[in-house]
Amino acid sequence: MSNVQSYSLFTDFDISLFKAGKHFRLHEKMGSHICTVDGIKGTYFAVWAPSANQVSVIGDFNHWKDGEHLLQVRWDSSGIWEGFIPNVGHSDTYKYKIHSNHDGIVTEKADPFARRAEHPPKTASIIYSTDHVWKDQDWMQKRHKHNSLNAPFSVYELHVGSWKRKTEENNRSLSYSELATELVAYVKEMNFTHVEFMPIMEYPYDPSWGYQLTGYFAPTSRFGYPEELMTLIDAFHQNDIGVILDWVPSHFPEDAHGLGNFDGTACYEHPDRRKGYHPDWKSLIFNYERNEVRSFLISNALFWLDQYHIDGLRVDAVASMLYLDYSREEGEWEPNDQGGRENLAVISFLKELNQEVYASFPDVQTIAEESTSFPMVSKPVFSGGLGFGMKWMMGWMHDTLSYFKRDTLYRNHHHNEISFSMTYGFTENFMLPLSHDEVVYGKQSILGRMPGDEWQRFANLRLLYTYMYTHPGGKLLFMGSEFGQGSEWNFEEQLDWYVLQYDIHKGIQKTVADLNHLYQTIPALYEKQFEADGFEWVAHDDDENAVLSYIRKGNDPDTLVIGVFNMTPVPRTAYRIGVPKNGNIQEVFNSDASIYGGTGDYHNKKLKVSKTSWNGKTHSIEIVVPPLAGIVLELKA
């Protein structure tokens, strides 16, 4: 006889929404919920296992004995098994033992909706109810200004486990609580507007960096309790810094306790391996054609935005989702009903995801990591787009790093590489990413790509960042790149903080902090960062000198910003550029300044606009452009 009482949190309306794929608050019903029934405190459990013929809750409270606590299947063919277990509660560990009606398969699964999980390599779920009093009311009321598309987006991307470690304590990672002090202070000092965490949902395998999830609703227990993560997010918000999470709706691992083969059948994954298995990552792909799976994923996205006050979701591997032939040879994929290679179910899913996110949380952003030319990724659904707020500009990243890697002697022959991004720069709302993917697997660090002697390498890096921060679009920089780490990122070790004993690395760090400040304090650099009329070329074709120059404009027609970039180690003196009008002009940033490790020999202190037409403009100025440097000028009418 089962020691489980009949009880349900589901209404008939809940079930109809779930079956239709329209229930986007499933976490309020599914999983384990501490409650009181008939005056007795205990826990209600609900799990979706449509191909099961028996489901029991096993845990430390029943010595992991199968059949001791049997859940009851609902009568409505929803596939949900549920029940209330008295005297079971907070911090008890559990799993579901599922007997399949398919080939007699028996599985032991962690709860897909668990709010907390055991520390890997242990794999059980933990009954948990968070207790955190949020103190970020000021941020939440005004964050629509910080997260707006016409606000500065300067993102510090990090891997929580390797940002900084306690080397004297067996090289352990910092806890969420420790990060709430050290990381928040650092990000604020560096003037970033947002942080982006690589996935922090529970994952079993450290080398996956968190991209192979088993606990979609549970913060990884590696760094502490759920409340400690909330405290960390709260601390960022109290310091006016937004928090973006990496979110992985594209695939999941085949680990025995995870979502794969959940009830003895392909429950969450697509049953056709051509659609349900990812050859690159040897993982399973969600079945986006299944309504219940869509409800699971969209509920998960809203869960983090709601329960953890998250300001944005960076959606991982969107390209792999959109195309049926992604990483597949001919014969390994099947065209869609229209004969094309697009995954129509995914397109529908992403549109619904973004519509629901922005309807419920209009003051957040979704950001697509999408590397192809798929159209209108960051355009609204009502106009035919996928509905993301922004898209990573992978083309800019690739072309820019390819160009900067070149010996400066030959850059004038490849000048089109550095100017090409603006031929498509406003087809999407682009974010410029120098992410973790660019500093691993033999690609070298960003500094490691720079050519020349030591001085030239660091000058090139300062030039690259100056170009990046004045180029239209949001900015994203992976941890370590902001102080010129020389080695590739290693997730098992902390960043090379020791290099900051050297002035040349401190100079890079100071450069990034000041560029962040510049970006946020000059509206012309962000107000129209996704609009074509916020940008104007001065000269994109001076390949002879390998100098690039352009204008950035905001809402104030009387103020504009000019960026000029010398891609060679030869200073350009008496260099004339065109400007569209007369006014007072001054240099507001110079990457060759001595405080950054530059020569400090080339400044533009007294500039005067003349009526000499140049570069197709009515006026012009004569400037000096330092070697391997970018300068930023502000012109006010």
XYZ file of C-alpha atoms in Angstrom:
637
model
C 0.000 0.000 0.000
C 1.380 3.430 -0.965
C 1.844 6.105 1.713
C 0.709 8.821 -0.666
C -2.482 10.870 -0.402
C -4.501 11.927 -3.392
C -3.964 15.648 -3.947
C -3.444 18.018 -6.877
C -2.350 21.554 -7.623
C -3.684 21.276 -11.179
C -7.003 22.630 -12.356
C -8.714 21.439 -15.510
C -7.632 24.712 -17.103
C -3.998 23.997 -16.181
C -4.217 20.634 -17.882
C -5.776 22.034 -21.046
C -3.004 24.664 -21.233
C -0.333 22.023 -20.643
C -1.654 19.761 -23.388
C -1.871 22.714 -25.768
C 1.701 23.794 -25.025
C 0.458 27.071 -23.553
C 1.179 26.598 -19.838
C 4.109 28.898 -19.158
C 4.120 28.716 -15.347
C 4.552 24.969 -15.002
C 7.064 25.394 -12.185
C 4.189 26.538 -9.971
C 2.560 23.116 -10.364
C 5.178 20.537 -11.353
C 8.050 19.313 -9.214
C 8.008 19.198 -5.428
C 6.053 21.739 -3.388
C 6.000 21.915 0.398
C 2.409 22.374 1.568
C -0.113 21.436 4.249
C -2.996 19.064 3.494
C -5.693 18.339 6.089
C -3.506 19.949 8.750
C -0.494 17.769 7.951
C 2.677 19.266 6.528
C 4.338 17.424 3.700
C 5.273 17.685 0.029
C 3.223 17.471 -3.140
C 4.964 15.863 -6.112
C 4.014 16.062 -9.794
C 5.974 14.648 -12.708
C 5.214 14.176 -16.403
C 5.841 10.580 -17.475
C 3.266 9.746 -20.153
C 4.668 6.284 -20.978
C 4.951 5.086 -17.370
C 2.844 2.426 -15.725
C 4.228 3.082 -12.239
C 6.004 6.056 -10.662
C 7.303 6.175 -7.113
C 9.120 8.827 -5.168
C 12.268 7.344 -3.695
C 14.467 9.241 -1.283
C 16.347 9.378 1.968
C 12.984 9.410 3.794
C 12.104 5.871 2.575
C 15.621 4.472 2.186
C 15.268 4.781 -1.612
C 12.738 1.939 -1.645
C 10.721 1.472 -4.811
C 6.949 1.218 -4.345
C 6.889 2.758 -0.883
C 5.464 6.069 -2.135
C 3.527 5.504 -5.348
C 2.192 8.500 -7.242
C -1.163 8.319 -9.025
C -1.600 9.012 -12.702
C -4.201 11.622 -13.555
C -7.391 10.467 -15.265
C -7.183 13.118 -17.992
C -4.497 11.475 -20.198
C -2.090 14.331 -19.439
C 0.606 11.840 -18.427
C 1.081 13.621 -15.081
C 1.700 11.523 -11.978
C 1.075 13.232 -8.639
C 0.408 12.892 -4.940
C 1.026 14.279 -1.454
C 3.507 12.623 0.913
C 3.048 13.612 4.587
C 5.979 14.484 6.818
C 8.422 14.891 3.941
C 9.872 18.328 3.408
C 12.656 20.870 3.135
C 16.131 19.476 2.294
C 14.957 15.869 1.851
C 16.565 14.258 -1.201
C 14.572 12.322 -3.777
C 14.263 10.913 -7.290
C 11.493 9.390 -9.360
C 11.599 5.639 -9.993
C 9.721 5.171 -13.238
C 8.519 1.828 -14.607
C 7.884 2.230 -18.298
C 5.144 0.496 -20.230
C 7.738 0.230 -22.979
C 9.871 -2.962 -22.886
C 9.792 -3.072 -19.086
C 12.395 -0.308 -18.813
C 12.930 1.177 -15.332
C 14.567 4.575 -14.897
C 15.651 6.618 -11.868
C 15.370 10.301 -12.637
C 16.112 13.595 -10.966
C 13.103 15.907 -10.895
C 13.091 18.092 -14.044
C 11.495 20.879 -11.981
C 13.634 20.562 -8.839
C 14.668 23.895 -7.322
C 17.865 22.447 -5.896
C 20.105 19.485 -6.682
C 22.845 17.599 -4.886
C 26.429 18.640 -5.464
C 27.861 16.663 -8.406
C 28.817 13.868 -8.746
C 25.722 13.139 -6.625
C 22.574 13.375 -8.709
C 19.476 13.465 -6.496
C 17.022 16.339 -6.311
C 16.382 18.228 -3.096
C 13.006 19.420 -1.832
C 13.565 23.119 -1.435
C 11.727 26.342 -0.816
C 13.745 29.540 -1.154
C 13.647 32.215 1.497
C 15.052 35.502 0.209
C 13.819 39.029 0.779
C 14.711 41.061 -2.300
C 16.242 44.495 -1.801
C 16.442 45.550 -5.443
C 13.138 47.422 -5.694
C 14.821 50.569 -7.010
C 16.499 48.645 -9.809
C 13.364 46.723 -10.749
C 11.360 49.940 -11.015
C 13.866 51.666 -13.289
C 15.515 48.751 -15.095
C 13.496 49.423 -18.250
C 15.899 52.329 -18.748
C 18.993 50.181 -18.215
C 17.778 47.304 -20.395
C 16.388 49.406 -23.221
C 17.757 49.007 -26.733
C 18.737 52.688 -26.679
C 20.718 52.259 -23.443
C 24.390 51.260 -23.203
C 24.948 47.489 -23.064
C 28.472 46.678 -21.958
C 28.534 43.066 -20.806
C 31.187 41.285 -18.737
C 30.863 37.578 -19.545
C 32.184 35.148 -16.979
C 32.432 31.542 -15.925
C 31.594 31.546 -12.223
C 33.880 28.643 -11.331
C 37.087 30.120 -12.735
C 36.842 33.894 -12.371
C 38.755 33.805 -9.122
C 39.711 30.934 -6.842
C 40.957 30.444 -3.323
C 44.331 28.961 -4.234
C 45.251 28.612 -0.563
C 42.089 26.523 0.023
C 42.658 23.652 -2.407
C 42.000 25.949 -5.366
C 38.267 26.120 -4.635
C 35.932 28.414 -6.565
C 34.340 31.392 -4.867
C 30.822 30.930 -3.529
C 27.860 32.977 -4.684
C 28.126 34.879 -1.389
C 31.809 35.656 -1.866
C 31.131 36.786 -5.424
C 28.446 39.132 -4.099
C 31.286 41.061 -2.485
C 34.308 40.594 -4.753
C 32.788 40.267 -8.220
C 30.181 42.995 -7.821
C 32.822 45.462 -6.620
C 35.090 44.573 -9.545
C 32.406 44.864 -12.231
C 31.348 48.215 -10.795
C 34.953 49.438 -10.716
C 35.339 48.393 -14.374
C 32.162 50.322 -15.315
C 30.382 47.429 -17.053
C 26.603 47.833 -17.273
C 25.767 44.109 -17.190
C 27.265 40.740 -16.334
C 26.529 37.544 -18.198
C 26.953 34.224 -16.445
C 27.784 31.169 -18.490
C 25.138 28.573 -17.518
C 24.632 28.273 -13.782
C 21.767 25.770 -13.896
C 22.761 22.362 -12.494
C 25.072 20.361 -14.743
C 26.963 17.123 -14.085
C 30.176 17.539 -16.077
C 32.625 20.380 -15.372
C 34.319 20.374 -18.832
C 30.931 21.199 -20.415
C 31.282 24.651 -18.761
C 27.609 24.336 -17.820
C 26.219 23.899 -21.340
C 24.976 20.329 -20.673
C 22.148 20.781 -18.187
C 20.328 18.260 -16.035
C 18.636 20.659 -13.592
C 16.951 23.433 -15.558
C 15.252 25.013 -12.517
C 18.105 24.542 -10.021
C 21.147 26.805 -9.697
C 24.232 24.637 -9.539
C 25.019 23.673 -5.966
C 28.758 23.975 -6.669
C 28.756 27.572 -5.460
C 26.130 27.537 -2.726
C 22.404 27.685 -2.050
C 19.712 29.241 -4.250
C 19.340 32.126 -1.801
C 23.031 32.887 -2.150
C 22.629 33.251 -5.904
C 19.673 35.548 -5.265
C 21.873 37.583 -2.913
C 24.501 37.882 -5.652
C 21.944 39.086 -8.213
C 20.483 41.431 -5.596
C 23.934 42.921 -4.960
C 24.451 43.564 -8.678
C 21.091 45.285 -8.910
C 21.772 47.443 -5.885
C 24.878 48.629 -7.731
C 22.920 49.353 -10.944
C 24.347 46.362 -12.824
C 22.082 44.069 -14.833
C 22.382 40.270 -14.864
C 22.095 38.125 -18.010
C 21.991 34.328 -17.932
C 23.175 31.926 -20.588
C 20.175 29.711 -21.310
C 20.381 26.394 -23.171
C 17.121 25.250 -24.824
C 19.018 23.585 -27.668
C 20.197 20.271 -26.221
C 20.791 18.265 -23.040
C 23.079 15.372 -22.012
C 22.239 11.668 -21.974
C 23.199 11.238 -18.290
C 21.107 8.502 -16.670
C 19.460 10.863 -14.144
C 18.689 13.578 -16.703
C 15.866 14.260 -19.143
C 16.871 11.663 -21.735
C 14.716 8.538 -22.116
C 12.831 9.918 -19.131
C 9.976 7.427 -18.896
C 11.648 4.734 -20.959
C 10.815 6.579 -24.161
C 11.845 9.795 -25.914
C 9.873 12.090 -23.669
C 11.739 15.416 -23.862
C 13.950 14.602 -26.871
C 12.784 14.088 -30.443
C 12.339 10.350 -31.125
C 13.854 10.659 -34.617
C 17.633 10.762 -34.080
C 17.941 12.956 -37.173
C 16.143 15.615 -35.158
C 16.835 14.383 -31.649
C 20.602 13.848 -31.455
C 23.358 16.422 -31.779
C 26.465 14.909 -33.438
C 28.801 17.746 -32.367
C 28.014 17.639 -28.672
C 26.829 14.002 -28.440
C 23.708 15.231 -26.713
C 19.942 15.057 -27.152
C 17.824 17.709 -28.845
C 14.461 18.808 -27.448
C 11.311 17.813 -29.301
C 9.999 21.265 -30.201
C 7.034 19.641 -31.943
C 5.722 18.371 -28.609
C 3.458 20.796 -26.765
C 4.449 19.667 -23.283
C 8.134 20.222 -24.078
C 7.433 23.743 -25.312
C 5.601 24.456 -22.060
C 8.575 23.108 -20.097
C 11.105 25.311 -21.883
C 9.117 28.546 -21.917
C 8.197 28.023 -18.262
C 11.889 27.640 -17.518
C 12.766 30.909 -19.225
C 10.062 32.771 -17.307
C 11.094 31.073 -14.048
C 14.540 32.693 -14.078
C 13.146 36.086 -15.034
C 10.516 35.884 -12.310
C 12.089 34.040 -9.383
C 15.650 35.319 -9.825
C 14.971 38.833 -11.196
C 17.133 38.123 -14.258
C 17.453 40.993 -16.753
C 18.148 39.014 -19.899
C 18.601 35.588 -21.425
C 21.383 34.888 -23.895
C 19.979 31.940 -25.831
C 22.737 29.491 -26.710
C 23.297 27.758 -30.058
C 20.280 29.179 -31.886
C 21.839 28.329 -35.274
C 21.985 24.647 -34.321
C 18.281 24.776 -33.531
C 17.133 26.562 -36.669
C 18.550 24.218 -39.277
C 17.700 20.543 -39.726
C 21.013 19.943 -41.520
C 23.198 21.651 -38.903
C 26.423 19.589 -38.640
C 24.805 16.799 -40.655
C 25.836 15.211 -43.923
C 23.484 14.478 -46.790
C 21.174 11.640 -45.852
C 21.463 12.432 -42.131
C 18.583 14.887 -42.147
C 15.135 15.175 -43.607
C 13.723 18.348 -45.221
C 10.707 20.061 -43.687
C 7.191 19.823 -45.135
C 8.015 22.660 -47.507
C 11.181 21.009 -48.766
C 13.505 23.369 -46.900
C 16.247 22.940 -44.292
C 14.698 25.167 -41.621
C 13.241 23.555 -38.513
C 9.736 25.004 -38.645
C 8.870 23.805 -35.139
C 11.885 25.664 -33.751
C 10.964 28.856 -35.585
C 7.479 28.643 -34.119
C 8.889 27.868 -30.650
C 11.344 30.791 -30.641
C 8.658 33.227 -31.733
C 6.343 32.026 -28.975
C 9.175 32.149 -26.433
C 10.029 35.756 -27.232
C 6.415 36.855 -27.376
C 5.760 35.384 -23.942
C 8.975 36.768 -22.418
C 8.334 40.321 -23.586
C 4.625 40.167 -22.742
C 5.437 39.129 -19.164
C 8.693 41.060 -18.710
C 8.820 43.999 -21.141
C 11.893 45.409 -19.388
C 14.271 42.502 -20.150
C 16.138 41.389 -23.276
C 16.612 38.094 -25.081
C 19.867 37.773 -27.017
C 20.431 35.149 -29.703
C 23.763 33.463 -30.256
C 23.114 32.919 -33.946
C 25.953 32.684 -36.446
C 24.187 32.383 -39.799
C 22.409 34.796 -42.111
C 18.968 33.650 -40.960
C 16.839 36.768 -41.499
C 15.166 39.008 -38.911
C 16.411 37.227 -35.789
C 16.119 40.430 -33.736
C 13.007 41.823 -35.384
C 9.552 41.658 -33.745
C 7.358 38.639 -34.332
C 4.524 40.855 -35.579
C 6.735 41.957 -38.469
C 7.870 38.444 -39.342
C 10.955 38.199 -37.118
C 11.976 35.676 -34.451
C 11.442 38.326 -31.786
C 14.839 38.459 -30.042
C 16.005 41.783 -28.642
C 19.559 41.373 -29.922
C 21.768 38.996 -31.894
C 25.467 38.295 -31.523
C 27.407 39.805 -34.443
C 29.564 36.783 -35.211
C 30.629 38.182 -38.589
C 32.063 41.294 -36.938
C 33.916 39.134 -34.420
C 35.392 36.862 -37.080
C 36.418 39.639 -39.492
C 37.814 41.884 -36.775
C 39.948 39.210 -35.127
C 41.133 38.019 -38.536
C 42.156 41.558 -39.452
C 43.903 42.335 -36.174
C 45.852 39.096 -36.346
C 47.516 40.289 -39.559
C 50.980 41.798 -39.591
C 50.481 45.563 -39.660
C 52.643 45.707 -42.778
C 49.905 44.012 -44.808
C 46.763 45.495 -43.283
C 46.331 48.073 -46.033
C 45.724 45.156 -48.437
C 42.858 43.897 -46.261
C 41.238 47.181 -45.284
C 37.850 45.969 -46.521
C 37.803 43.330 -43.751
C 37.637 45.963 -41.045
C 35.012 48.078 -42.789
C 32.818 45.245 -44.104
C 30.661 44.953 -40.961
C 28.825 48.150 -41.772
C 27.462 46.736 -45.034
C 25.044 44.710 -42.891
C 25.480 46.434 -39.528
C 21.847 47.464 -39.136
C 20.096 44.388 -40.523
C 19.838 43.192 -36.896
C 20.197 44.628 -33.395
C 23.753 43.420 -33.031
C 25.894 42.793 -29.959
C 29.659 42.647 -30.598
C 30.970 39.529 -28.825
C 34.535 38.762 -27.820
C 33.346 35.737 -25.875
C 34.700 32.643 -24.157
C 34.550 30.738 -27.451
C 37.288 33.001 -28.836
C 39.882 32.222 -26.139
C 39.923 28.401 -26.064
C 40.911 25.366 -28.115
C 44.138 26.775 -29.520
C 42.666 30.077 -30.696
C 44.874 31.936 -28.159
C 43.733 34.783 -25.940
C 42.642 38.052 -27.547
C 46.043 39.529 -26.634
C 47.737 36.387 -27.984
C 46.348 37.103 -31.451
C 47.923 40.541 -31.656
C 51.042 40.761 -33.876
C 54.347 42.541 -33.304
C 56.628 43.087 -30.337
C 55.251 43.496 -26.815
C 54.513 47.205 -27.181
C 52.729 46.672 -30.496
C 50.674 43.768 -29.175
C 49.306 45.820 -26.305
C 48.799 48.875 -28.525
C 46.870 46.691 -30.970
C 44.674 45.438 -28.158
C 43.883 48.965 -26.961
C 43.144 49.927 -30.575
C 40.828 46.915 -30.992
C 38.853 47.802 -27.855
C 38.574 51.458 -28.862
C 37.232 50.396 -32.251
C 34.812 47.957 -30.587
C 33.425 50.495 -28.119
C 32.758 53.124 -30.773
C 31.338 50.680 -33.344
C 27.506 50.476 -33.364
C 25.986 47.747 -31.216
C 26.149 46.354 -27.699
C 29.493 45.093 -26.346
C 30.489 41.819 -24.698
C 33.928 40.998 -23.325
C 34.925 37.715 -21.719
C 36.656 37.788 -18.361
C 40.432 38.146 -18.484
C 40.311 39.970 -21.793
C 39.779 43.225 -19.917
C 43.329 43.141 -18.544
C 45.035 41.430 -21.461
C 45.405 37.882 -20.179
C 48.099 36.253 -22.272
C 47.114 32.614 -21.903
C 43.980 30.854 -23.070
C 41.107 30.483 -20.633
C 41.294 27.338 -18.490
C 38.061 26.524 -16.631
C 40.014 24.625 -13.951
C 42.137 27.607 -12.922
C 41.440 31.199 -11.979
C 42.285 34.067 -14.296
C 45.908 35.223 -14.451
C 45.345 38.023 -11.958
C 49.061 38.068 -11.160
C 49.787 39.893 -14.444
C 48.262 43.044 -12.955
C 51.549 43.607 -11.155
C 52.776 44.809 -14.558
C 51.875 48.318 -15.686
C 51.221 47.264 -19.272
C 48.371 44.974 -18.153
C 47.068 47.621 -15.770
C 47.012 49.914 -18.795
C 44.678 47.552 -20.681
C 42.443 47.315 -17.628
C 42.342 51.101 -17.333
C 41.583 51.354 -21.068
C 38.529 49.108 -20.757
C 37.253 50.838 -17.617
C 37.535 54.227 -19.312
C 35.962 52.996 -22.559
C 33.041 51.646 -20.537
C 32.690 55.050 -18.904
C 32.958 56.844 -22.249
C 30.336 54.571 -23.822
C 27.861 55.280 -21.039
C 28.405 59.017 -20.726
C 28.256 60.030 -24.409
C 24.711 59.346 -25.680
C 25.841 59.482 -29.333
C 27.600 56.160 -28.710
C 24.465 54.268 -27.650
C 21.192 56.073 -28.352
C 21.034 54.979 -31.997
C 23.348 51.985 -31.803
C 20.898 49.852 -33.811
C 19.781 52.534 -36.276
C 21.403 53.404 -39.595
C 21.005 57.136 -39.027
C 23.207 56.828 -35.935
C 26.234 56.079 -38.112
C 28.038 57.843 -40.944
C 31.313 57.028 -42.641
C 34.058 59.611 -42.814
C 36.509 57.387 -44.710
C 36.284 53.622 -45.028
C 38.537 53.503 -48.099
C 41.841 54.960 -46.898
C 43.609 51.663 -47.383
C 46.860 53.403 -48.311
C 47.247 54.656 -44.726
C 45.138 51.867 -43.185
C 43.142 54.472 -41.293
C 39.436 54.061 -40.620
C 37.134 56.892 -39.535
C 33.416 57.280 -38.885
C 30.810 59.365 -37.088
C 28.356 58.264 -34.384
C 25.177 60.224 -33.738
C 22.511 60.179 -31.039
C 19.260 62.036 -30.491
C 20.936 65.431 -30.038
C 21.581 66.783 -33.570
C 24.120 69.277 -32.237
C 26.504 66.612 -30.864
C 28.359 63.919 -32.717
C 31.301 61.634 -32.042
C 34.118 60.818 -34.475
C 36.282 57.730 -34.198
C 39.609 57.596 -36.044
C 41.726 54.420 -36.037
C 45.296 54.023 -37.211
C 45.893 50.345 -37.919
C 49.654 50.766 -38.445
C 52.616 51.640 -36.184
C 53.291 54.764 -38.274
C 51.852 57.936 -36.690
C 49.658 59.953 -39.051
C 50.434 63.616 -38.512
C 48.576 66.426 -40.265
C 45.896 63.885 -41.136
C 42.756 65.547 -42.468
C 39.252 64.151 -42.046
C 35.940 65.587 -43.130
C 33.224 66.643 -40.682
C 29.640 67.558 -41.601
C 29.480 70.924 -39.788
C 31.276 73.573 -37.814
C 31.547 73.538 -34.037
C 33.736 73.061 -31.003
C 35.714 69.866 -31.177
C 37.861 68.091 -28.599
C 39.602 64.791 -28.091
C 37.767 62.797 -25.417
C 39.708 59.523 -25.650
C 43.126 58.485 -26.920
C 44.236 54.856 -26.600
C 47.879 55.981 -26.966
C 47.760 57.943 -23.706
C 50.589 57.149 -21.325
C 48.138 56.105 -18.559
C 47.154 53.190 -20.813
C 50.718 52.205 -21.695
C 50.874 54.240 -24.904
C 53.581 56.666 -26.000
C 51.714 59.697 -24.692
C 53.392 61.702 -27.469
C 50.442 62.340 -29.776
C 47.556 64.476 -28.593
C 44.971 66.670 -30.232
C 44.759 69.523 -27.753
C 43.700 72.474 -29.875
C 41.513 71.522 -32.777
C 39.770 73.893 -35.128
C 37.142 73.043 -37.714
C 37.850 74.629 -41.090
C 35.554 75.241 -44.055
C 37.753 73.099 -46.270
C 35.582 70.327 -47.690
C 36.987 66.818 -47.351
C 35.751 63.225 -47.570
C 32.538 64.532 -49.102
C 31.863 66.697 -46.031
C 31.437 70.469 -45.953
C 34.089 71.003 -43.258
C 37.238 69.275 -42.048
C 39.846 69.152 -39.317
C 43.527 68.317 -39.262
C 44.528 65.855 -36.572
C 47.337 63.589 -35.480
C 46.529 59.884 -35.194
C 48.988 58.026 -32.937
C 50.567 54.723 -33.980
C 48.334 51.670 -33.536
C 45.775 53.775 -31.750
C 42.218 54.974 -31.800
C 41.113 58.451 -30.904
C 37.593 59.636 -30.126
C 36.579 63.225 -30.856
C 33.412 65.003 -29.767
C 32.008 67.790 -31.947
C 29.392 70.148 -30.547
C 27.715 72.709 -32.778
